[in-house]
Short mmCIF file of C-alpha atoms in Angstrom, two decimals:
data_model
loop_
_atom_site.label_atom_id
_atom_site.label_comp_id
_atom_site.label_asym_id
_atom_site.label_seq_id
_atom_site.Cartn_x
_atom_site.Cartn_y
_atom_site.Cartn_z
CA MET A 1 -0.04 -0.17 0.20
CA SER A 2 1.28 3.48 -1.17
CA LEU A 3 1.21 6.55 1.29
CA SER A 4 -0.61 8.50 -1.15
CA ALA A 5 -3.69 6.12 0.15
CA PHE A 6 -3.41 7.88 3.45
CA PRO A 7 -4.98 10.88 4.15
CA ALA A 8 -2.28 13.70 4.71
CA GLU A 9 -4.08 14.62 8.63
CA THR A 10 -2.86 11.16 9.13
CA LEU A 11 0.56 10.99 8.33
CA ASP A 12 1.49 14.74 9.20
CA ALA A 13 -0.19 13.13 12.99
CA GLY A 14 1.96 9.52 12.54
CA LEU A 15 5.03 11.93 12.22
CA GLN A 16 4.42 13.92 15.01
CA ALA A 17 3.86 11.78 17.16
CA SER A 18 6.33 9.49 16.77
CA THR A 19 9.19 12.26 16.19
CA PRO A 20 9.98 13.46 19.72
CA LYS A 21 9.89 16.92 20.00
CA ARG A 22 13.34 18.56 19.95
CA LEU A 23 14.59 20.62 23.09
CA GLU A 24 16.13 23.50 22.62
CA SER A 25 19.91 24.35 23.91
CA PRO A 26 20.81 27.25 26.61
CA TRP A 27 22.16 29.08 23.94
CA ARG A 28 19.65 29.33 21.52
CA THR A 29 17.32 30.13 23.91
CA ALA A 30 19.34 33.32 24.82
CA CYS A 31 19.56 33.74 21.20
CA LYS A 32 15.55 34.12 20.91
CA GLU A 33 14.82 35.66 23.80
CA ILE A 34 17.97 38.55 23.44
CA ALA A 35 16.38 38.81 19.69
CA LYS A 36 12.50 39.47 20.98
CA TRP A 37 14.05 41.83 23.60
CA TYR A 38 15.84 44.11 20.85
CA GLN A 39 13.18 43.71 18.44
CA LEU A 40 15.28 41.78 15.83
CA SER A 41 13.19 41.81 12.63
CA PRO A 42 12.69 37.80 11.76
CA ARG A 43 15.45 38.23 8.97
CA GLU A 44 17.60 39.98 11.93
CA THR A 45 17.40 37.44 14.63
CA GLU A 46 18.44 34.42 11.72
CA ILE A 47 21.30 36.17 11.10
CA PHE A 48 21.56 37.85 14.56
CA MET A 49 22.27 33.41 15.70
CA LEU A 50 24.85 33.03 12.71
CA VAL A 51 27.02 35.48 14.11
CA ALA A 52 26.84 34.43 17.36
CA LYS A 53 27.80 31.25 16.69
CA GLY A 54 31.20 33.09 14.95
CA ARG A 55 29.93 32.84 11.23
CA ASN A 56 31.58 35.86 9.27
CA ALA A 57 29.57 37.96 6.63
CA ASP A 58 30.88 35.43 3.88
CA TYR A 59 29.30 32.79 5.50
CA ILE A 60 26.28 34.47 6.15
CA GLN A 61 26.26 35.54 2.20
CA GLN A 62 26.97 31.99 0.79
CA SER A 63 24.47 29.74 3.34
CA LEU A 64 21.70 32.89 3.49
CA THR A 65 22.09 33.86 -0.88
CA ILE A 66 22.40 37.47 -0.20
CA SER A 67 24.46 39.72 -0.99
CA THR A 68 28.14 40.44 1.07
CA HIS A 69 27.00 44.03 1.34
CA THR A 70 23.37 43.02 2.47
CA ALA A 71 25.22 40.50 4.81
CA LYS A 72 27.14 43.30 5.94
CA THR A 73 24.44 45.54 6.07
CA HIS A 74 22.07 43.02 8.91
CA ILE A 75 24.99 42.74 10.70
CA ALA A 76 25.77 46.33 11.00
CA ASN A 77 21.72 46.95 12.43
CA ILE A 78 21.85 44.44 14.47
CA TYR A 79 25.32 45.67 16.43
CA HIS A 80 23.17 49.27 16.71
CA LYS A 81 19.98 47.76 17.84
CA LEU A 82 22.24 45.20 20.36
CA ASP A 83 24.34 48.37 21.58
CA VAL A 84 27.66 46.20 20.60
CA HIS A 85 30.71 46.82 19.15
CA SER A 86 32.71 44.16 17.97
CA MET A 87 31.26 40.68 17.64
CA GLN A 88 32.67 39.61 21.49
CA GLU A 89 30.60 41.77 22.84
CA LEU A 90 27.91 40.48 20.67
CA LEU A 91 29.32 36.95 22.16
CA ASP A 92 29.12 38.57 25.76
CA LEU A 93 26.02 39.64 25.62
CA VAL A 94 24.66 36.21 24.90
CA GLU A 95 26.53 34.48 27.88
CA LYS A 96 25.51 37.05 30.09
CA TYR A 97 21.81 36.43 29.82
CA ARG A 98 22.49 32.43 29.72
CA ASP A 99 24.45 33.21 33.28
CA ASP A 100 21.29 35.39 34.41
CA GLU A 101 18.94 32.36 33.06
CA LYS A 102 21.23 29.69 35.34
CA ALA A 103 20.91 32.07 38.05
CA LYS A 104 17.18 32.71 38.00
CA ASN A 105 16.83 29.22 37.26
CA ALA A 106 18.48 28.26 40.46
CA GLU A 107 16.83 30.50 43.09
#
């Protein structure tokens, strides 16, 4: 019997039931919360997460199929919104958020 014999809803429900929900890492959660707090756009959030992983504009340009200029503009806008001036400050911001969350959860 082929899969096309089953209604799509049945297949989707079966896949969802058999696939465990993936827990997000503390790093990913921190990045998402920072993006929300600083009101980054969805595209800026996507690029922020790549930059927070240490990716540069050339990597972002290739993986998102955008121009290097566009990637650099997004990065500059992200730095401006987060009020950071370097990759290290951005990474420190994510790390500080994670540490603060750990402290909150330990209380």
